[in-house]
Structures are given as C-alpha cells and as structure tokens.
Amino acid sequence: MHTLKKLFVLLLSFSIISCKTDEKTYNQGINITPKPMELTLKDGKFTLKNNAIFAVKDEAVGKVVDFFISKMQRSTGYSLSKQQNRPANNYIDVNIVSDLDVNNEGYTIDVKDAGITVEAKTPQGIFYGLQTVMQLLPAEIESPATVEKVWTIPNVSIKDEPRFKYRGQHLDVCRHFLDVEYIKKQLDVLAMFKINKFHWHLTDDQGWRIESKKYPKLNSTSVKRTEGEGKVYGPYYYTHEQIKEVVAYAGERFIEVIPEVELPGHGVAALAAYPEYSCTGGPFEVRNIWGVANDVYCAGNDATLTFLTGIIEEVMPLFESDYFHIGGDECPKDRWKKCPKCQKRIKNEKLKDEHELQSWFIKQIEQVLLKHNKKMIGWDEILEGGLAPSATVMSWRGEKGGVDAANMGHDVIMTPGGWLYLDHYQGDQNVEPVAIGGYTTLEKTYSYEPVPEGLDKNKTHHILGAQANVWTEYLYSPEQTEYMTYPRIIALAEVTWSPKEQKDYKDFERRIANQLVRLDGHKVNYHIPIPEQPKLSADFVAFVDSAVVELKTTRPIKILYTTSMEEPTVNNSKEYTAPLKFTENTVLKVRSALSSGKMSAVRTIKLDKQTYALATASETEVTSDMKVEYYKGKYFKASELAGKTPVETEQTESLRKVKYRIPDYGEISEDDFYSVVLTGHFNVPEDGVYDFSTVVDGLWIDGKLFIDNEGTVRKNMKSGKSIALAKGYHAIRIVRLGNIIGGWPSQWNSVDVSWKKTEQQKFRPLK
Ligand code: ACM
Ligand code: ZN
C-alpha cells in the first residue's frame, strides 16, 4: 500500500499542475472524496458533450443510470440518453462484471478520450462508480440549474472499494423534528459520499416521531411538548406512508435506513401517553429538558413488554433493513430499585441486580426481533448486566464498549463521542452557535481510526465500520442541523471508505474546497470556519493605549475584514495577513472566504478605548461578603425581578456557596426554579484591562450593565468581554435567572463569573 500511496500522491501533484482545465481553483486536480483505493492518471482527457450516451444492458443498472442522467441533464443542460450499445465516442459505458476484482460495493473506472467505462459486480458498485464520475467532473455538476461549462475529465483509471461495509450517519429527529423533505435532501448528499447507512433515531423522552395505528395516543400526546418557555413544540411525526417513502428513496441511493425505537430508557414521550407502562404509573408530560429522565419503562410489567413488542412489530415492516436499533443507553435504575414488579422480576428470574434486569429485558426484545429475522443493535450500555447473544454494539462512550464487544465476538459499529458526535463544537465556543459542548474539528473527525487499539488481532473483522451521530438538542433548525453535519460527515465518509494508508488530512482539506461547491448545488448550509482570536474570542475588547487583534481559523481560509462598519465583501474589505493594531475606537468586522467566494458568518468585534474606571468604594466601606437574594419562580428577564420580594436573603463569602436547590436532573419540576441576585464589591489588584467570561444572565460593574446574556441558552461560557479598571474596590451585581431556555434549565449551572487580566493566561473565578 505504501508504494500505492506514493503513486497516488505523485499522480495527484502531477495532476494539480497539469489539469488546469478549469478556471476555478477548487476544480483543479483530482478531488474525489472519499479518496479511491487506486488511481492512475493518464495522458489525455474526455469531454462530455451534448447527446452523450450511456451504454447499459442490465435493467437494474438502467435505473441507476436514470438517476445520473436526470442529475447531469439538469446541470449540463445536455440531452443524455441510454441505449444497449456503446457508440464510438461521447459515451459512458456501464457494465456488470461478475468476476471483477473488487468487493460488492467496489467498481473500476477507465476514462479515455472517447468515453468512460464503469464496471462493478452489482448495481450498488455501479452507483458508486458513477458517483465517482460525478466527482471527476467539475463541482458544478451538482448544480440544480444549467451551468455553461466545458465538462472535462482527465483520463484516469480507478479501482476502488470501501474499507468498511458500515458507513453511517445517525439523526435524532426527536429533540428537533426534521421533515421528509429535509431527510431526502440529506440522503441525496450522503449518497454522493458513498455513505450507506442512515440511523433514524425515532423515539425519545422529548418526542415520539413515528405513527402508530395500534397505540393512537402516541400520535396525539407523545408527538408534542410544551417547552420551558411555554410554547408548544409539535405535533410532529412521520406517517407510515412517509416512512415507506423515505425508505424507498434511500434504497434508490443504496442507503439502508435503520430505525431506532428506544427502550427501556428514553421513553418518557411514550409514557406520557401510556403511563401504565412505567413503574410509578405517572402522570408524565413529554419531557421539555434535555438529559436523562429517571422515569423509564417498567421491566417488571408483562404488559410493558406486550406494548413494546406491539410497537416493534407494527413499525418493523416499514423498513427493509435487517437491523433494528433498540437504544438501550442511559437507563437509570432508580425506579426499578423501588418498583415491586421490577423487584419481583429480579427475584423470579434469579437476576443479580437491576443491571441484569436491563439485560433480561433487552433479551426479551431480542427474541421478538429474532422471530422476525431482524438483527438487534444497541448502544454500548447493553453490555452491562450481560450482552444479548446476537447483539451488534454501537460504541459511543469512547471505544471501550466496542473493544469489549468485538473481543467477545460481537459485531460493532464505532461512534465514539470525541470524534464522531457532530453536535460538538467545531470551533471556538465564543464564536460558534451554542452547542452541547465538546470540541471536534473537521481534522479531529478525520483523524478517527475505526479499528481501535486493544482489539484482539483476530477480531478486527467484527468492526463493521463507523457512524457519525447528529443529536439535535441544540440544533434548533434544519439549517443549524446541516451546519453541524457538514463538512464533518464527509470526513466520516473518507474514514470509513478509503484505505487507512492513504489518510492525508492536508489533501482532504484541499479536496473539501471542491466538495463544498457540490454542497452549494444542494443548498446545504455547511460550516465555514469563523475567524477566532487565539487567546479569548471576545466581541468587545477594551484597551487603554492600543489593542492588538490576532485572528485565526480552524483550517486555512482567507480572512477578510473591514473597519468601515460594512459587512466584508470581496470588494470592500482587506485580507488579514498579520495582527491588527488599533489605537482608536473601531468596529472591526471579520469573516472568512472560501475560494468559491462563499463566506462565513460575520463577526463584529468592538474595540473600545477606555480610561481605567476608578474604584467606587474604599476598603473601609466594603465587606468581603456578597448579599444574596433568592426569588422563587421562573423569570426570563432581570427587569421582571423589580418590585418582587425575595423568598430568602443571606450573605455569602463565595459565589460557589450560593444555594442552588439543584434537584437530581432526572427529576426537575416546575417548583425547582429560583433566580438569584448577588450584590457586593470585588477587589481589583492593579490598574489594568480585565477579561470577563460568564454564563450568568446579567453582570453589572459599578452600576453599569456590562455583560448581558438575557434570553440566551447558557450551557457554555460565553460573552468574553473586557473592561479597563483602576485598582481598588468596584461594585458588582450579578443576576442568575431561574428558567428553561431551549431545553436547558439554568438550575443546573452555578453562578459562574471568571476573570483575568488581559494577556494573562488563566481565568479564575470571581471568588
Ligand atoms: C447516546 O449518545 N446517548 C447514545
Ligand atoms: Zn417497574
């Protein structure tokens, strides 16, 4: 393989120099992604012209060809057709060759001046071969409208097949629903990158998204929730007809749809409709906060198993996959420990504990699936208490579950959070839209190696592949969901398709420029790195004499800026090449620009010339304590607290000691909300510019509102901001509101204000 890699790289560098067939930099060179196993560049080129002919004999292949004819006609404006015999030139000859030396998904391509030949053992291989032909053509081939262009491909021969047979994307449609149109659009795009599994997470605590004719209350009660802010979200679910439509659509793109119905945890939405299948009998509401609920299906109640069996048997026929995902993750055992039925089950079945009860429960469901010849997939918690004999394990809490399961002889799909959770931040959290946490850049996802260390050498075949997961707690819109998915899902595609020996992030990064133009053809709202500041990405920078702003992006992309208040465009901006120095008040607007001309979101950085604000109290006037006032109830604005009487008042010597009646997060209720107001002074050790970072709703310094986070989702530290302060005591007021915004109850956070002198390394808590 090493020589092969060298060959590829050599040919590739040659091709970059020699294939300037297109004026666009992103179209230069070979951009096939995922990178093929073998590619040889030859002299000459093929140019696709009007009236090109697809030569096809096989009927199933004819259907595949029709798919590409309609796509290519749209973008080229050419008339394309298929016939049995290959003409002398301007052809794409497509053949099934049963003894071709590639696996069932593999293909070969031979491009000559006269035409292209694609061969494979199966229609699926032909489909991937033709996707590669698309990738050889200029990126505009994916355009939804006609583009005037010379459609040229360098002469190449390619032999390609996937490294793994499972190349997947997961999508959570429970936390935020995504309609059929969105799903189809994603399937179109996933297929371009040869992804072949779509794991559809259809049920969870916050919503049930699949029709049930057997249990109709699932379609009324379970499909909507009242959000923390009071709005009703939903009703949203897919009908049986829509599910079938998606499965068929995916099938035409050789994508297998794997449904997930979660059990025994993550079932509150269903329990809201049928509380009799819980341990306590309810009542429940469809959960409006994220996380893990303590209320789960009762494992001691036979009727619960009958209910879940009924559901599974009802929805199973809608899907063609051999797999059925039953969830199995994050099932707290609190209820089972106290439930007489569950305890009786443990006793009768001679189980050791509640973990074995979970294992017993899942084995019952496994029997249902086996009866219908379906294979069970579960998250790695299904290892706890004993793995069901036929289970395939999805390893998400790192790689250990996957290693253990594969060493036990079970099939495994790797989805470890650190690399493959696409709900994680892909840039600085002070710059990016709020996300669940983490930090997973494109490069990090690309660096993933699906065969984990620690696996027995003779068990590697149990690693079926890998999958990237798109959980949607913080993905409030389809656009935001795409923003998190792309381009990282393309890294997953290459990780699971291309030979390990060919891994080369720099080359991937180069090819991504071309791939993003293809995504433009599908109107995908992909992530473009936003300029960040290396130390603290603050949108408000105070200075006394001068400020220096340094900018970077998570991958090399041109940065444009203006100081004229205008949004940067190619015409009105300068290109950032070195740190910028400011001595006057300035509004700096920055964004990055891809070679295609497409630009990132604009960041506005205010540079504010200040003098050191004088201390507002002397040492004798202040105590070291702060006054704390607690207000009961939900508040969304600090101003709403005016005139209200606190339920409790006290002094605190440390913000960390502020009482947070933090309930178990599985149990939070409407009564649990308190707002807190703190007032006091803090001691500034020396004249200087100080950076603050906080998740509180409001922070006042010397009577002036300094940080305003009202109405934002405050899971993560935001609002980096600086201020020039003179040595001495300054008045401070902190407001932390109790509420739920966007599924996140503020109750779970502390009052957290941290600060540091600008240019110093570390933030420290206010006290
Ligand atoms: C999971 O992320 N709870 C599987
Ligand atoms: Zn129970």
CSV table of N, CA and C in Angstrom, one decimal, residues 563-652:
chain,number,residue,atom,x,y,z
A,563,THR,N,-13.2,48.0,8.6
A,563,THR,CA,-13.3,48.8,9.8
A,563,THR,C,-14.2,50.0,9.5
A,564,SER,N,-15.1,49.8,8.5
A,564,SER,CA,-16.0,50.9,8.0
A,564,SER,C,-17.4,50.6,8.4
A,565,MET,N,-17.6,49.7,9.3
A,565,MET,CA,-19.0,49.2,9.7
A,565,MET,C,-19.7,48.4,8.6
A,566,GLU,N,-19.1,48.3,7.4
A,566,GLU,CA,-19.7,47.5,6.4
A,566,GLU,C,-19.4,46.0,6.6
A,567,GLU,N,-20.3,45.1,6.2
A,567,GLU,CA,-20.0,43.7,6.2
A,567,GLU,C,-19.0,43.4,5.2
A,568,PRO,N,-17.9,42.7,5.5
A,568,PRO,CA,-16.9,42.4,4.5
A,568,PRO,C,-17.4,41.7,3.3
A,569,THR,N,-17.0,42.2,2.1
A,569,THR,CA,-17.3,41.5,0.8
A,569,THR,C,-15.9,41.5,0.1
A,570,VAL,N,-15.9,40.9,-1.0
A,570,VAL,CA,-14.6,40.8,-1.8
A,570,VAL,C,-14.2,42.2,-2.1
A,571,ASN,N,-15.1,43.1,-2.4
A,571,ASN,CA,-14.8,44.4,-2.9
A,571,ASN,C,-14.4,45.5,-1.8
A,572,ASN,N,-15.1,45.4,-0.7
A,572,ASN,CA,-14.9,46.5,0.3
A,572,ASN,C,-13.9,46.2,1.4
A,573,SER,N,-13.3,45.0,1.4
A,573,SER,CA,-12.5,44.5,2.6
A,573,SER,C,-11.0,44.4,2.3
A,574,LYS,N,-10.3,44.2,3.4
A,574,LYS,CA,-8.9,43.9,3.2
A,574,LYS,C,-8.7,42.4,3.7
A,575,GLU,N,-7.6,41.8,3.2
A,575,GLU,CA,-7.3,40.5,3.6
A,575,GLU,C,-6.4,40.5,4.9
A,576,TYR,N,-6.8,39.8,5.9
A,576,TYR,CA,-6.0,39.7,7.1
A,576,TYR,C,-4.7,38.9,6.8
A,577,THR,N,-3.6,39.5,7.1
A,577,THR,CA,-2.3,38.8,6.9
A,577,THR,C,-1.5,38.8,8.2
A,578,ALA,N,-1.7,39.7,9.1
A,578,ALA,CA,-0.9,39.9,10.3
A,578,ALA,C,-1.8,40.5,11.4
A,579,PRO,N,-1.4,40.4,12.7
A,579,PRO,CA,-2.2,41.0,13.7
A,579,PRO,C,-2.5,42.5,13.5
A,580,LEU,N,-3.7,42.9,13.8
A,580,LEU,CA,-4.1,44.3,13.6
A,580,LEU,C,-4.0,45.1,14.9
A,581,LYS,N,-3.4,46.3,14.7
A,581,LYS,CA,-3.2,47.2,15.9
A,581,LYS,C,-4.2,48.3,15.8
A,582,PHE,N,-4.9,48.6,16.9
A,582,PHE,CA,-5.9,49.7,17.0
A,582,PHE,C,-5.5,50.7,18.1
A,583,THR,N,-5.6,52.0,17.9
A,583,THR,CA,-5.4,53.0,18.9
A,583,THR,C,-6.7,53.9,19.1
A,584,GLU,N,-7.7,53.6,18.3
A,584,GLU,CA,-8.9,54.4,18.4
A,584,GLU,C,-10.1,53.5,18.5
A,585,ASN,N,-11.3,54.0,18.9
A,585,ASN,CA,-12.5,53.2,18.9
A,585,ASN,C,-12.7,52.7,17.5
A,586,THR,N,-13.0,51.4,17.3
A,586,THR,CA,-13.1,50.8,16.0
A,586,THR,C,-14.2,49.7,16.0
A,587,VAL,N,-15.0,49.6,15.0
A,587,VAL,CA,-15.8,48.4,14.8
A,587,VAL,C,-15.2,47.6,13.7
A,588,LEU,N,-14.7,46.4,14.2
A,588,LEU,CA,-14.0,45.5,13.3
A,588,LEU,C,-14.9,44.4,12.9
A,589,LYS,N,-15.1,44.3,11.6
A,589,LYS,CA,-16.0,43.2,11.1
A,589,LYS,C,-15.1,42.2,10.3
A,590,VAL,N,-15.3,40.9,10.7
A,590,VAL,CA,-14.4,39.9,10.2
A,590,VAL,C,-15.2,38.7,9.7
A,591,ARG,N,-14.8,38.1,8.6
A,591,ARG,CA,-15.4,36.8,8.2
A,591,ARG,C,-14.3,36.1,7.3
A,592,SER,N,-14.6,34.8,7.1
A,592,SER,CA,-13.6,34.1,6.2
A,592,SER,C,-14.3,33.8,4.9
A,593,ALA,N,-13.5,33.6,3.9
A,593,ALA,CA,-14.0,33.5,2.5
A,593,ALA,C,-13.3,32.3,1.8
A,594,LEU,N,-14.1,31.4,1.3
A,594,LEU,CA,-13.6,30.2,0.6
A,594,LEU,C,-13.2,30.6,-0.8
A,595,SER,N,-12.5,29.7,-1.4
A,595,SER,CA,-12.0,30.0,-2.8
A,595,SER,C,-13.2,30.1,-3.8
A,596,SER,N,-14.3,29.5,-3.4
A,596,SER,CA,-15.5,29.6,-4.2
A,596,SER,C,-16.2,31.0,-4.1
A,597,GLY,N,-15.7,31.8,-3.1
A,597,GLY,CA,-16.4,33.1,-2.9
A,597,GLY,C,-17.4,33.0,-1.8
A,598,LYS,N,-17.7,31.9,-1.4
A,598,LYS,CA,-18.7,31.7,-0.3
A,598,LYS,C,-18.1,32.1,1.1
A,599,MET,N,-18.8,32.8,1.9
A,599,MET,CA,-18.2,33.4,3.1
A,599,MET,C,-18.9,32.9,4.4
A,600,SER,N,-18.2,33.0,5.4
A,600,SER,CA,-18.7,32.6,6.7
A,600,SER,C,-19.6,33.7,7.3
A,601,ALA,N,-20.2,33.4,8.4
A,601,ALA,CA,-20.9,34.4,9.2
A,601,ALA,C,-20.0,35.6,9.5
A,602,VAL,N,-20.5,36.8,9.7
A,602,VAL,CA,-19.7,37.9,10.0
A,602,VAL,C,-19.6,38.0,11.6
A,603,ARG,N,-18.4,38.3,12.0
A,603,ARG,CA,-18.2,38.6,13.5
A,603,ARG,C,-17.9,40.1,13.6
A,604,THR,N,-18.6,40.7,14.6
A,604,THR,CA,-18.3,42.1,14.8
A,604,THR,C,-17.6,42.2,16.1
A,605,ILE,N,-16.4,42.8,16.1
A,605,ILE,CA,-15.6,43.0,17.3
A,605,ILE,C,-15.5,44.5,17.6
A,606,LYS,N,-16.0,44.9,18.7
A,606,LYS,CA,-15.9,46.3,19.1
A,606,LYS,C,-14.6,46.6,19.9
A,607,LEU,N,-13.8,47.5,19.4
A,607,LEU,CA,-12.6,47.9,20.1
A,607,LEU,C,-12.9,49.2,20.8
A,608,ASP,N,-12.8,49.2,22.1
A,608,ASP,CA,-13.3,50.4,22.9
A,608,ASP,C,-12.2,51.0,23.7
A,609,LYS,N,-11.8,52.2,23.3
A,609,LYS,CA,-10.7,52.9,24.1
A,609,LYS,C,-11.3,53.4,25.4
A,610,GLN,N,-10.7,53.1,26.5
A,610,GLN,CA,-11.2,53.5,27.8
A,610,GLN,C,-10.1,54.1,28.6
A,611,THR,N,-10.5,54.7,29.7
A,611,THR,CA,-9.6,55.0,30.8
A,611,THR,C,-9.9,54.1,32.0
A,612,TYR,N,-9.0,53.9,32.9
A,612,TYR,CA,-9.3,53.0,34.0
A,612,TYR,C,-10.4,53.5,34.8
A,613,ALA,N,-11.5,52.8,34.9
A,613,ALA,CA,-12.6,53.2,35.7
A,613,ALA,C,-12.2,53.2,37.2
A,614,LEU,N,-12.5,54.3,37.8
A,614,LEU,CA,-12.0,54.5,39.2
A,614,LEU,C,-12.7,53.6,40.2
A,615,ALA,N,-12.1,53.2,41.2
A,615,ALA,CA,-12.7,52.4,42.2
A,615,ALA,C,-13.9,53.1,42.8
A,616,THR,N,-15.0,52.4,43.2
A,616,THR,CA,-16.2,53.1,43.6
A,616,THR,C,-16.4,52.9,45.1
A,617,ALA,N,-15.5,52.2,45.8
A,617,ALA,CA,-15.7,52.1,47.2
A,617,ALA,C,-14.3,52.0,47.8
A,618,SER,N,-14.1,52.4,49.1
A,618,SER,CA,-12.9,52.3,49.7
A,618,SER,C,-12.9,51.0,50.6
A,619,GLU,N,-11.8,50.6,51.0
A,619,GLU,CA,-11.7,49.3,51.8
A,619,GLU,C,-12.6,49.3,53.0
A,620,THR,N,-12.7,50.5,53.7
A,620,THR,CA,-13.5,50.5,54.9
A,620,THR,C,-14.9,50.4,54.6
A,621,GLU,N,-15.3,50.8,53.4
A,621,GLU,CA,-16.8,50.8,53.1
A,621,GLU,C,-17.3,49.4,52.7
A,622,VAL,N,-16.4,48.4,52.4
A,622,VAL,CA,-16.9,47.2,51.9
A,622,VAL,C,-16.7,46.0,52.8
A,623,THR,N,-17.6,45.0,52.8
A,623,THR,CA,-17.3,43.8,53.5
A,623,THR,C,-16.9,42.8,52.4
A,624,SER,N,-16.3,41.7,52.8
A,624,SER,CA,-15.8,40.7,51.8
A,624,SER,C,-17.0,39.9,51.4
A,625,ASP,N,-18.1,40.0,52.0
A,625,ASP,CA,-19.3,39.2,51.6
A,625,ASP,C,-20.1,39.8,50.6
A,626,MET,N,-20.9,39.0,49.9
A,626,MET,CA,-21.9,39.5,49.0
A,626,MET,C,-23.3,39.2,49.5
A,627,LYS,N,-24.2,40.1,49.2
A,627,LYS,CA,-25.6,39.8,49.6
A,627,LYS,C,-26.3,39.0,48.5
A,628,VAL,N,-27.0,38.0,48.9
A,628,VAL,CA,-27.7,37.0,48.0
A,628,VAL,C,-29.2,37.1,48.2
A,629,GLU,N,-29.9,37.3,47.2
A,629,GLU,CA,-31.4,37.3,47.3
A,629,GLU,C,-31.9,36.2,46.4
A,630,TYR,N,-32.8,35.4,46.9
A,630,TYR,CA,-33.4,34.3,46.1
A,630,TYR,C,-34.8,34.6,45.8
A,631,TYR,N,-35.2,34.5,44.5
A,631,TYR,CA,-36.6,34.7,44.1
A,631,TYR,C,-37.1,33.4,43.5
A,632,LYS,N,-38.3,33.0,44.0
A,632,LYS,CA,-38.9,31.7,43.5
A,632,LYS,C,-39.7,31.9,42.2
A,633,GLY,N,-39.6,31.0,41.4
A,633,GLY,CA,-40.4,31.0,40.1
A,633,GLY,C,-39.5,31.2,38.9
A,634,LYS,N,-40.2,31.1,37.7
A,634,LYS,CA,-39.4,31.2,36.5
A,634,LYS,C,-39.3,32.7,36.1
A,635,TYR,N,-38.2,33.2,35.8
A,635,TYR,CA,-38.0,34.6,35.3
A,635,TYR,C,-37.2,34.5,34.0
A,636,PHE,N,-37.5,35.3,33.0
A,636,PHE,CA,-36.7,35.3,31.8
A,636,PHE,C,-36.0,36.6,31.6
A,637,LYS,N,-36.3,37.6,32.4
A,637,LYS,CA,-35.6,38.9,32.3
A,637,LYS,C,-35.3,39.4,33.7
A,638,ALA,N,-34.1,40.0,33.8
A,638,ALA,CA,-33.7,40.6,35.1
A,638,ALA,C,-34.7,41.7,35.5
A,639,SER,N,-35.2,42.4,34.6
A,639,SER,CA,-36.1,43.5,34.9
A,639,SER,C,-37.4,43.0,35.6
A,640,GLU,N,-37.8,41.7,35.3
A,640,GLU,CA,-39.0,41.2,35.9
A,640,GLU,C,-38.9,41.0,37.4
A,641,LEU,N,-37.7,41.1,37.9
A,641,LEU,CA,-37.5,40.9,39.3
A,641,LEU,C,-37.8,42.2,40.1
A,642,ALA,N,-37.9,43.3,39.4
A,642,ALA,CA,-38.1,44.6,40.1
A,642,ALA,C,-39.4,44.6,40.8
A,643,GLY,N,-39.4,45.0,42.1
A,643,GLY,CA,-40.6,45.0,42.9
A,643,GLY,C,-41.0,43.7,43.5
A,644,LYS,N,-40.3,42.6,43.1
A,644,LYS,CA,-40.6,41.3,43.7
A,644,LYS,C,-39.9,41.2,45.0
A,645,THR,N,-40.4,40.4,45.9
A,645,THR,CA,-39.8,40.2,47.2
A,645,THR,C,-39.1,38.8,47.2
A,646,PRO,N,-37.8,38.9,47.6
A,646,PRO,CA,-37.1,37.6,47.7
A,646,PRO,C,-37.7,36.7,48.7
A,647,VAL,N,-37.6,35.4,48.5
A,647,VAL,CA,-38.1,34.4,49.5
A,647,VAL,C,-37.0,34.2,50.6
A,648,GLU,N,-35.8,34.6,50.3
A,648,GLU,CA,-34.7,34.4,51.3
A,648,GLU,C,-33.6,35.3,50.9
A,649,THR,N,-32.9,35.8,51.9
A,649,THR,CA,-31.8,36.7,51.8
A,649,THR,C,-30.7,36.2,52.7
A,650,GLU,N,-29.4,36.3,52.2
A,650,GLU,CA,-28.3,35.9,53.0
A,650,GLU,C,-27.0,36.5,52.6
A,651,GLN,N,-26.0,36.3,53.3
A,651,GLN,CA,-24.7,36.8,52.9
A,651,GLN,C,-23.9,35.6,52.4
A,652,THR,N,-23.0,35.8,51.4
A,652,THR,CA,-22.1,34.7,51.1
A,652,THR,C,-20.7,35.2,50.9
